[in-house]
Amino acid sequence: MACSLLPVPDISRPLVLKKLSSSPKLWTLSGLRCPCHFKTKPSLSLTKAVYTQNFSLPLSRDKIEPDQDPISLLNERIRRDYNKRDASRTVMDSKEAEKYIQLVKEQQQRGLQKLKGDRQPKKNGGFSYKVDPYSLRSGDYVVHKKVGVGRFVGIKFDVPKDSPNPVEYVFIEYADGMAKLPLTQASRLLYRYNLPNETKRPRTLSKLNDKTVWERRKTKGKVAIQKMVVDLMELYLHRLKQRRPPYPKSPFMAEFEAQFPYEPTPDQKQAFIDVGKDLTERETPMDRLICGDVGFGKTEVALRAIFCVVSAGKQAMVLAPTIVLAKQHFEVISERFSMYPETKVGLMSRFQTKAEKEEHLHMIKNGQLDIIVGTHSLLGNRVVYNNLGLLVVDEEQRFGVKQKEKIASFKTSVDVLTLSATPIPRTLYLALTGFRDASLISTPPPERVPIKTHLSAYSKENVISAIKYELDRGGQVFYVLPRIKGLEEVMEFLEQSFPTVEIAIAHGKQYSKQLEETMEKFAQGEIKILICTNIVESGLDIQNANTIIVQEVQQFGLAQLYQLRGRVGRADKEAHAHLFYPDKSLLTDQALERLAALGECRELGQGFQLAERDMGIRGFGTIFGEQQTGDVGNVGIDLFFEMLFESLSKVEEHRVISVPYQSVRVDINIIPHLPSEYINYLENPMEIINEAEKAAEKEIWSLMQFTENLRRQYGKEPYSMELLLKKLYVRRMAADLGIKRIYASGKMVGMKTNMTKLVFKLITESMVSDVHRNSLVLEDDLIKAELLLELPREQLLNWIFQCLAELHASLPALIKY
């Protein structure tokens, strides 16, 4: 049957139509129902319905594939981007953002000043990660900033054509030939090629005669960096925007502080002042890292923060990576707060019965517990806090990805204090670049003696000698292995060697009561040798244990080894850490580097420097998440780092300023006509169009939801309705990108914009399609695209839709205020 075609109003200008009701979860189109004269219900398929220009009902599901539908592809990308964002972040206006960006810049400068190590300061205040050519060995992989990845061959003297004097040259092998660089030039442009994983081999060497591949790789790295920096910036801005009244200074704080039996070190005093100011003078939630070596007094800083918060009637949560450490924290806190019977302290652990757990959950919810200590179970959905004010996280690097994300979600609403002797590289990176505050406690207490570290190949004689030395002076020994599997074997060997000595095994898979009893006996001195996994890595404070033996040392991370070594030397006795490795020829380069770093950091208080070293060795896998390691692989860690600091110092330049949706004009004369059957099917098309307009005006996420719900309820729309939706998407994306007007004149498409050249360059460089990228240029305030031929209006709209969709995909790399 032939259908009459009804015109639809031009949607490049606002519509004033009757309001449509909607529920928060699904667009319910008022007055619409499945018409009774249709035998079938509307299809719920988003994209697989068939239609013709005259519109057939969406009954067949096999003609249109999702990859043929540009709107579905765009919606998928929008959903992906929004899912990566923290949904709780609020939107700011430009003036507000300006103020906060200035604060971030000041914080950054403070952070960059904290950077230590052997990097050379550059004139612009950043740091250089370039390599000294003399430190390279033949066969090392290097990155030349302009050419790409090559293999270092050597340094030789040669006589240049224009000079009689010989000059030193650096020779680098590339995929298609050998490059010869004067030494002075090489030291300005060369970086060592490091990767986050064990292997240091790049996928391929770059070509001297084709730099386009290298440029693309560099651009990918640059865009990845921008996205990370903007994400960090948005999180930090959001946190700065949160408000809580400063905590009152408790009149009993001096009395509480007087209970501390030691004289605080200068660094410790500064940490007390820093945290005190964060809590009692600032209106934004604290996010401070306390980085201090094992036994340097970080716990005391946390105790004073807890006292301040609890005195004001709020709850405090203390999060530890293992139940052994959680129990120790619980005991220390309980003892310290014993003078304040009105303050209730609770421990949540897997050792408790179901009834005990339920009772604790009830008490936390009703505010009957003031301080809650536990492991990651405290982050579960069943734990509901009555009035949480402070989260103390001990050794954040020991938690899994999911737990770290949950910890991060707390940071925008409560005060967070992170304690660590060796912070995870991500934590360290944030501290260094000023996105969070850090207090360093690097002065050892006067009675502490450095731990003697012995690094050698494994032998039974050396093990027996080390244990005998400790037992003879009345001490106890930790014997640590990387896996549960070898514990029994070591137990057998030690029982034969020391038949009269009490020996026990401890690991995380044991029954909770058994583990608790073992740790208790070891703490009391009944057990002399404890054979264990790295369950003892964090925080255990056993004064009489002053020798630790670590077997298969290459299996441990640098942070783990540093923490394990810190289990001993808590008293005034000289402590010993014996690190045993198998044959050195079996170790990877990375394992050897790790051991060398540990040997170098033998002094007390070097956990912070060690973590910085670890950053270079372990790479970016734990810094920005595994998805970034590919981007690092494109350029290597050192160049990636330099690009990162460059990006941080210019972050406010990568800013796109959106324009109001209603101010955007799309001067392309398309008035789609909807088939009458589709109109009858919808019953109230004007209200649907009005709702679509309102969704587009709000934000692109709302427009995506509208489109998906429309398709879910009524199947795939006919072509004329698709054009109408595309025009809405074009206006919305243009508004987000700061484009005020889109028009066509012959083969030229023009877009009036407020975009800067820097932002335009970044956006176009990251476009996937060469066709769109190569056709766009920015002249003053006009983005111009020269097409090969003049397109019919509908095809032109499709081209503009695809082009804007690509430009819009770069928005996560830009500050959008």
PDB file of C-alpha atoms in Angstrom, residues 455-679:
ATOM      1  CA  LEU A 455      72.618 -11.281  48.797  1.00  0.00           C
ATOM      2  CA  SER A 456      74.012 -14.629  47.648  1.00  0.00           C
ATOM      3  CA  ALA A 457      73.382 -17.869  45.769  1.00  0.00           C
ATOM      4  CA  TYR A 458      71.421 -20.443  47.777  1.00  0.00           C
ATOM      5  CA  SER A 459      73.282 -23.081  49.779  1.00  0.00           C
ATOM      6  CA  LYS A 460      72.130 -25.205  52.736  1.00  0.00           C
ATOM      7  CA  GLU A 461      75.305 -24.350  54.661  1.00  0.00           C
ATOM      8  CA  ASN A 462      74.612 -20.578  54.417  1.00  0.00           C
ATOM      9  CA  VAL A 463      70.995 -21.077  55.578  1.00  0.00           C
ATOM     10  CA  ILE A 464      72.029 -23.173  58.619  1.00  0.00           C
ATOM     11  CA  SER A 465      74.784 -20.704  59.535  1.00  0.00           C
ATOM     12  CA  ALA A 466      72.369 -17.691  59.401  1.00  0.00           C
ATOM     13  CA  ILE A 467      69.714 -19.417  61.532  1.00  0.00           C
ATOM     14  CA  LYS A 468      72.281 -20.719  64.074  1.00  0.00           C
ATOM     15  CA  TYR A 469      73.684 -17.188  64.521  1.00  0.00           C
ATOM     16  CA  GLU A 470      70.228 -15.786  65.366  1.00  0.00           C
ATOM     17  CA  LEU A 471      69.178 -18.657  67.656  1.00  0.00           C
ATOM     18  CA  ASP A 472      72.480 -18.455  69.568  1.00  0.00           C
ATOM     19  CA  ARG A 473      71.739 -14.828  70.506  1.00  0.00           C
ATOM     20  CA  GLY A 474      68.225 -15.768  71.687  1.00  0.00           C
ATOM     21  CA  GLY A 475      66.353 -14.420  68.659  1.00  0.00           C
ATOM     22  CA  GLN A 476      63.735 -15.709  66.196  1.00  0.00           C
ATOM     23  CA  VAL A 477      63.781 -16.227  62.422  1.00  0.00           C
ATOM     24  CA  PHE A 478      61.392 -15.617  59.523  1.00  0.00           C
ATOM     25  CA  TYR A 479      61.948 -18.041  56.615  1.00  0.00           C
ATOM     26  CA  VAL A 480      60.016 -16.810  53.558  1.00  0.00           C
ATOM     27  CA  LEU A 481      59.211 -18.595  50.285  1.00  0.00           C
ATOM     28  CA  PRO A 482      57.234 -17.298  47.289  1.00  0.00           C
ATOM     29  CA  ARG A 483      54.823 -20.264  47.132  1.00  0.00           C
ATOM     30  CA  ILE A 484      52.984 -22.586  49.555  1.00  0.00           C
ATOM     31  CA  LYS A 485      54.284 -25.574  47.588  1.00  0.00           C
ATOM     32  CA  GLY A 486      57.843 -25.569  49.007  1.00  0.00           C
ATOM     33  CA  LEU A 487      57.032 -24.903  52.685  1.00  0.00           C
ATOM     34  CA  GLU A 488      56.803 -28.572  53.810  1.00  0.00           C
ATOM     35  CA  GLU A 489      60.116 -29.415  52.122  1.00  0.00           C
ATOM     36  CA  VAL A 490      61.899 -26.577  53.996  1.00  0.00           C
ATOM     37  CA  MET A 491      60.187 -27.676  57.240  1.00  0.00           C
ATOM     38  CA  GLU A 492      61.615 -31.204  56.803  1.00  0.00           C
ATOM     39  CA  PHE A 493      65.143 -29.854  56.149  1.00  0.00           C
ATOM     40  CA  LEU A 494      65.051 -27.480  59.178  1.00  0.00           C
ATOM     41  CA  GLU A 495      63.628 -30.130  61.551  1.00  0.00           C
ATOM     42  CA  GLN A 496      66.574 -32.365  60.658  1.00  0.00           C
ATOM     43  CA  SER A 497      69.052 -29.481  61.112  1.00  0.00           C
ATOM     44  CA  PHE A 498      67.505 -28.096  64.359  1.00  0.00           C
ATOM     45  CA  PRO A 499      65.691 -31.071  66.015  1.00  0.00           C
ATOM     46  CA  THR A 500      65.162 -29.334  69.390  1.00  0.00           C
ATOM     47  CA  VAL A 501      63.828 -26.026  68.025  1.00  0.00           C
ATOM     48  CA  GLU A 502      60.102 -25.181  67.759  1.00  0.00           C
ATOM     49  CA  ILE A 503      59.287 -24.616  64.033  1.00  0.00           C
ATOM     50  CA  ALA A 504      55.923 -23.789  62.408  1.00  0.00           C
ATOM     51  CA  ILE A 505      54.373 -23.013  59.015  1.00  0.00           C
ATOM     52  CA  ALA A 506      52.092 -20.036  58.224  1.00  0.00           C
ATOM     53  CA  HIS A 507      50.263 -19.201  54.978  1.00  0.00           C
ATOM     54  CA  GLY A 508      46.981 -17.646  53.892  1.00  0.00           C
ATOM     55  CA  LYS A 509      45.264 -20.912  52.914  1.00  0.00           C
ATOM     56  CA  GLN A 510      45.382 -22.331  56.462  1.00  0.00           C
ATOM     57  CA  TYR A 511      42.292 -22.529  58.646  1.00  0.00           C
ATOM     58  CA  SER A 512      41.857 -19.155  60.265  1.00  0.00           C
ATOM     59  CA  LYS A 513      42.087 -20.432  63.869  1.00  0.00           C
ATOM     60  CA  GLN A 514      45.261 -22.384  63.079  1.00  0.00           C
ATOM     61  CA  LEU A 515      46.910 -19.328  61.449  1.00  0.00           C
ATOM     62  CA  GLU A 516      45.911 -17.082  64.339  1.00  0.00           C
ATOM     63  CA  GLU A 517      47.327 -19.506  66.915  1.00  0.00           C
ATOM     64  CA  THR A 518      50.614 -19.894  64.991  1.00  0.00           C
ATOM     65  CA  MET A 519      51.108 -16.119  64.706  1.00  0.00           C
ATOM     66  CA  GLU A 520      50.231 -15.682  68.394  1.00  0.00           C
ATOM     67  CA  LYS A 521      52.801 -18.302  69.477  1.00  0.00           C
ATOM     68  CA  PHE A 522      55.474 -16.717  67.257  1.00  0.00           C
ATOM     69  CA  ALA A 523      54.708 -13.261  68.700  1.00  0.00           C
ATOM     70  CA  GLN A 524      54.983 -14.709  72.228  1.00  0.00           C
ATOM     71  CA  GLY A 525      58.384 -16.285  71.398  1.00  0.00           C
ATOM     72  CA  GLU A 526      57.254 -19.936  71.721  1.00  0.00           C
ATOM     73  CA  ILE A 527      57.940 -20.635  68.036  1.00  0.00           C
ATOM     74  CA  LYS A 528      61.549 -19.859  67.063  1.00  0.00           C
ATOM     75  CA  ILE A 529      61.456 -20.336  63.278  1.00  0.00           C
ATOM     76  CA  LEU A 530      58.414 -19.363  61.203  1.00  0.00           C
ATOM     77  CA  ILE A 531      58.360 -20.784  57.668  1.00  0.00           C
ATOM     78  CA  CYS A 532      55.869 -18.736  55.689  1.00  0.00           C
ATOM     79  CA  THR A 533      54.782 -17.085  52.463  1.00  0.00           C
ATOM     80  CA  ASN A 534      54.727 -13.305  52.103  1.00  0.00           C
ATOM     81  CA  ILE A 535      51.659 -13.177  54.397  1.00  0.00           C
ATOM     82  CA  VAL A 536      54.125 -11.624  56.871  1.00  0.00           C
ATOM     83  CA  GLU A 537      55.110  -8.906  54.394  1.00  0.00           C
ATOM     84  CA  SER A 538      53.058  -6.114  55.936  1.00  0.00           C
ATOM     85  CA  GLY A 539      53.429  -4.450  59.286  1.00  0.00           C
ATOM     86  CA  LEU A 540      54.076  -7.325  61.688  1.00  0.00           C
ATOM     87  CA  ASP A 541      55.954  -5.988  64.679  1.00  0.00           C
ATOM     88  CA  ILE A 542      57.874  -8.747  66.479  1.00  0.00           C
ATOM     89  CA  GLN A 543      60.760  -7.206  68.389  1.00  0.00           C
ATOM     90  CA  ASN A 544      62.677 -10.441  68.974  1.00  0.00           C
ATOM     91  CA  ALA A 545      62.714 -11.600  65.305  1.00  0.00           C
ATOM     92  CA  ASN A 546      65.896 -10.129  63.863  1.00  0.00           C
ATOM     93  CA  THR A 547      66.845 -12.465  61.017  1.00  0.00           C
ATOM     94  CA  ILE A 548      64.840 -13.023  57.852  1.00  0.00           C
ATOM     95  CA  ILE A 549      65.707 -15.543  55.147  1.00  0.00           C
ATOM     96  CA  VAL A 550      64.112 -15.121  51.711  1.00  0.00           C
ATOM     97  CA  GLN A 551      64.495 -18.027  49.307  1.00  0.00           C
ATOM     98  CA  GLU A 552      63.868 -17.712  45.518  1.00  0.00           C
ATOM     99  CA  VAL A 553      64.328 -13.950  45.907  1.00  0.00           C
ATOM    100  CA  GLN A 554      63.892 -13.323  42.166  1.00  0.00           C
ATOM    101  CA  GLN A 555      60.203 -14.304  42.446  1.00  0.00           C
ATOM    102  CA  PHE A 556      59.397 -11.258  44.594  1.00  0.00           C
ATOM    103  CA  GLY A 557      58.746  -7.679  43.524  1.00  0.00           C
ATOM    104  CA  LEU A 558      61.035  -4.926  44.767  1.00  0.00           C
ATOM    105  CA  ALA A 559      58.353  -3.449  47.027  1.00  0.00           C
ATOM    106  CA  GLN A 560      57.669  -6.914  48.499  1.00  0.00           C
ATOM    107  CA  LEU A 561      61.356  -7.528  49.229  1.00  0.00           C
ATOM    108  CA  TYR A 562      61.721  -4.166  50.891  1.00  0.00           C
ATOM    109  CA  GLN A 563      58.681  -4.840  53.052  1.00  0.00           C
ATOM    110  CA  LEU A 564      59.862  -8.355  53.954  1.00  0.00           C
ATOM    111  CA  ARG A 565      63.280  -7.039  54.922  1.00  0.00           C
ATOM    112  CA  GLY A 566      61.514  -4.526  57.170  1.00  0.00           C
ATOM    113  CA  ARG A 567      60.014  -7.326  59.302  1.00  0.00           C
ATOM    114  CA  VAL A 568      63.304  -7.430  61.203  1.00  0.00           C
ATOM    115  CA  GLY A 569      65.362  -4.721  62.862  1.00  0.00           C
ATOM    116  CA  ARG A 570      62.456  -3.358  64.894  1.00  0.00           C
ATOM    117  CA  ALA A 571      64.519  -3.366  68.125  1.00  0.00           C
ATOM    118  CA  ASP A 572      68.004  -2.059  68.953  1.00  0.00           C
ATOM    119  CA  LYS A 573      69.716  -5.308  67.891  1.00  0.00           C
ATOM    120  CA  GLU A 574      71.493  -5.466  64.545  1.00  0.00           C
ATOM    121  CA  ALA A 575      69.236  -7.326  62.125  1.00  0.00           C
ATOM    122  CA  HIS A 576      70.123  -9.502  59.138  1.00  0.00           C
ATOM    123  CA  ALA A 577      68.266 -10.125  55.862  1.00  0.00           C
ATOM    124  CA  HIS A 578      69.611 -13.078  53.859  1.00  0.00           C
ATOM    125  CA  LEU A 579      68.334 -13.025  50.275  1.00  0.00           C
ATOM    126  CA  PHE A 580      69.030 -16.235  48.355  1.00  0.00           C
ATOM    127  CA  TYR A 581      68.698 -16.650  44.593  1.00  0.00           C
ATOM    128  CA  PRO A 582      69.330 -19.728  42.413  1.00  0.00           C
ATOM    129  CA  ASP A 583      72.073 -19.679  39.758  1.00  0.00           C
ATOM    130  CA  LYS A 584      72.389 -16.053  38.459  1.00  0.00           C
ATOM    131  CA  SER A 585      72.453 -17.271  34.874  1.00  0.00           C
ATOM    132  CA  LEU A 586      68.775 -18.253  35.302  1.00  0.00           C
ATOM    133  CA  LEU A 587      67.667 -14.721  36.279  1.00  0.00           C
ATOM    134  CA  THR A 588      66.119 -12.219  33.871  1.00  0.00           C
ATOM    135  CA  ASP A 589      67.657  -8.749  33.400  1.00  0.00           C
ATOM    136  CA  GLN A 590      64.730  -7.285  35.319  1.00  0.00           C
ATOM    137  CA  ALA A 591      65.293  -9.623  38.307  1.00  0.00           C
ATOM    138  CA  LEU A 592      69.013  -8.718  38.361  1.00  0.00           C
ATOM    139  CA  GLU A 593      68.174  -4.982  38.249  1.00  0.00           C
ATOM    140  CA  ARG A 594      65.729  -5.478  41.119  1.00  0.00           C
ATOM    141  CA  LEU A 595      68.377  -7.158  43.264  1.00  0.00           C
ATOM    142  CA  ALA A 596      70.934  -4.445  42.460  1.00  0.00           C
ATOM    143  CA  ALA A 597      68.444  -1.741  43.487  1.00  0.00           C
ATOM    144  CA  LEU A 598      67.740  -3.490  46.786  1.00  0.00           C
ATOM    145  CA  GLY A 599      71.448  -3.783  47.504  1.00  0.00           C
ATOM    146  CA  GLU A 600      71.928  -0.052  46.821  1.00  0.00           C
ATOM    147  CA  CYS A 601      69.125   0.949  49.216  1.00  0.00           C
ATOM    148  CA  ARG A 602      70.644  -0.506  52.373  1.00  0.00           C
ATOM    149  CA  GLU A 603      70.362   2.661  54.418  1.00  0.00           C
ATOM    150  CA  LEU A 604      67.318   3.314  56.582  1.00  0.00           C
ATOM    151  CA  GLY A 605      64.543   5.446  55.154  1.00  0.00           C
ATOM    152  CA  GLN A 606      65.067   4.601  51.511  1.00  0.00           C
ATOM    153  CA  GLY A 607      61.692   3.051  50.731  1.00  0.00           C
ATOM    154  CA  PHE A 608      60.642   6.189  48.847  1.00  0.00           C
ATOM    155  CA  GLN A 609      63.714   6.274  46.602  1.00  0.00           C
ATOM    156  CA  LEU A 610      63.371   2.534  46.132  1.00  0.00           C
ATOM    157  CA  ALA A 611      59.783   2.882  44.962  1.00  0.00           C
ATOM    158  CA  GLU A 612      60.911   5.501  42.440  1.00  0.00           C
ATOM    159  CA  ARG A 613      63.528   3.050  41.174  1.00  0.00           C
ATOM    160  CA  ASP A 614      60.904   0.307  41.085  1.00  0.00           C
ATOM    161  CA  MET A 615      58.795   2.505  38.831  1.00  0.00           C
ATOM    162  CA  GLY A 616      61.408   2.318  36.113  1.00  0.00           C
ATOM    163  CA  ILE A 617      61.881  -1.423  36.508  1.00  0.00           C
ATOM    164  CA  ARG A 618      58.314  -2.660  36.847  1.00  0.00           C
ATOM    165  CA  GLY A 619      56.895  -0.123  34.467  1.00  0.00           C
ATOM    166  CA  PHE A 620      53.435   1.108  33.922  1.00  0.00           C
ATOM    167  CA  GLY A 621      51.305  -2.018  34.370  1.00  0.00           C
ATOM    168  CA  THR A 622      50.525  -1.089  37.964  1.00  0.00           C
ATOM    169  CA  ILE A 623      50.583   2.658  37.427  1.00  0.00           C
ATOM    170  CA  PHE A 624      47.827   3.290  34.953  1.00  0.00           C
ATOM    171  CA  GLY A 625      46.357  -0.178  34.525  1.00  0.00           C
ATOM    172  CA  GLU A 626      47.157  -2.885  32.014  1.00  0.00           C
ATOM    173  CA  GLN A 627      45.329  -1.181  29.132  1.00  0.00           C
ATOM    174  CA  GLN A 628      48.050   1.481  29.039  1.00  0.00           C
ATOM    175  CA  THR A 629      50.987  -0.881  28.662  1.00  0.00           C
ATOM    176  CA  GLY A 630      50.391  -1.081  24.893  1.00  0.00           C
ATOM    177  CA  ASP A 631      50.687   2.684  24.613  1.00  0.00           C
ATOM    178  CA  VAL A 632      53.896   2.586  26.666  1.00  0.00           C
ATOM    179  CA  GLY A 633      55.195  -0.154  24.369  1.00  0.00           C
ATOM    180  CA  ASN A 634      54.807   2.225  21.430  1.00  0.00           C
ATOM    181  CA  VAL A 635      57.457   4.646  22.706  1.00  0.00           C
ATOM    182  CA  GLY A 636      59.123   3.015  25.740  1.00  0.00           C
ATOM    183  CA  ILE A 637      58.835   4.085  29.381  1.00  0.00           C
ATOM    184  CA  ASP A 638      61.378   6.923  29.408  1.00  0.00           C
ATOM    185  CA  LEU A 639      59.940   8.890  26.486  1.00  0.00           C
ATOM    186  CA  PHE A 640      56.427   8.139  27.775  1.00  0.00           C
ATOM    187  CA  PHE A 641      57.417   9.656  31.136  1.00  0.00           C
ATOM    188  CA  GLU A 642      58.859  12.774  29.542  1.00  0.00           C
ATOM    189  CA  MET A 643      55.749  13.234  27.405  1.00  0.00           C
ATOM    190  CA  LEU A 644      53.696  12.777  30.563  1.00  0.00           C
ATOM    191  CA  PHE A 645      55.445  15.567  32.463  1.00  0.00           C
ATOM    192  CA  GLU A 646      55.229  17.796  29.395  1.00  0.00           C
ATOM    193  CA  SER A 647      51.498  17.127  29.208  1.00  0.00           C
ATOM    194  CA  LEU A 648      51.067  17.846  32.929  1.00  0.00           C
ATOM    195  CA  SER A 649      52.817  21.188  32.644  1.00  0.00           C
ATOM    196  CA  LYS A 650      50.539  22.259  29.747  1.00  0.00           C
ATOM    197  CA  VAL A 651      47.312  20.622  30.871  1.00  0.00           C
ATOM    198  CA  GLU A 652      45.184  23.802  30.781  1.00  0.00           C
ATOM    199  CA  GLU A 653      46.065  24.299  27.089  1.00  0.00           C
ATOM    200  CA  HIS A 654      44.211  21.110  26.173  1.00  0.00           C
ATOM    201  CA  ARG A 655      40.841  22.566  26.965  1.00  0.00           C
ATOM    202  CA  VAL A 656      37.705  22.514  24.818  1.00  0.00           C
ATOM    203  CA  ILE A 657      34.946  25.018  25.644  1.00  0.00           C
ATOM    204  CA  SER A 658      31.509  23.721  24.721  1.00  0.00           C
ATOM    205  CA  VAL A 659      28.738  26.022  23.446  1.00  0.00           C
ATOM    206  CA  PRO A 660      25.012  25.907  24.344  1.00  0.00           C
ATOM    207  CA  TYR A 661      23.111  23.348  22.270  1.00  0.00           C
ATOM    208  CA  GLN A 662      20.444  25.893  21.287  1.00  0.00           C
ATOM    209  CA  SER A 663      23.073  28.219  19.800  1.00  0.00           C
ATOM    210  CA  VAL A 664      24.289  25.609  17.266  1.00  0.00           C
ATOM    211  CA  ARG A 665      22.994  26.077  13.706  1.00  0.00           C
ATOM    212  CA  VAL A 666      23.114  23.289  11.138  1.00  0.00           C
ATOM    213  CA  ASP A 667      22.468  25.037   7.822  1.00  0.00           C
ATOM    214  CA  ILE A 668      21.824  21.978   5.696  1.00  0.00           C
ATOM    215  CA  ASN A 669      18.368  22.027   4.232  1.00  0.00           C
ATOM    216  CA  ILE A 670      17.016  18.557   5.052  1.00  0.00           C
ATOM    217  CA  ILE A 671      13.399  18.137   6.100  1.00  0.00           C
ATOM    218  CA  PRO A 672      12.811  14.395   6.557  1.00  0.00           C
ATOM    219  CA  HIS A 673       9.292  13.063   5.877  1.00  0.00           C
ATOM    220  CA  LEU A 674       8.093  10.228   8.062  1.00  0.00           C
ATOM    221  CA  PRO A 675       5.916   7.544   6.395  1.00  0.00           C
ATOM    222  CA  SER A 676       2.292   7.664   7.607  1.00  0.00           C
ATOM    223  CA  GLU A 677       2.387   3.989   8.684  1.00  0.00           C
ATOM    224  CA  TYR A 678       5.300   4.762  11.027  1.00  0.00           C
ATOM    225  CA  ILE A 679       3.393   7.799  12.323  1.00  0.00           C
TER     226      ILE A 679
END
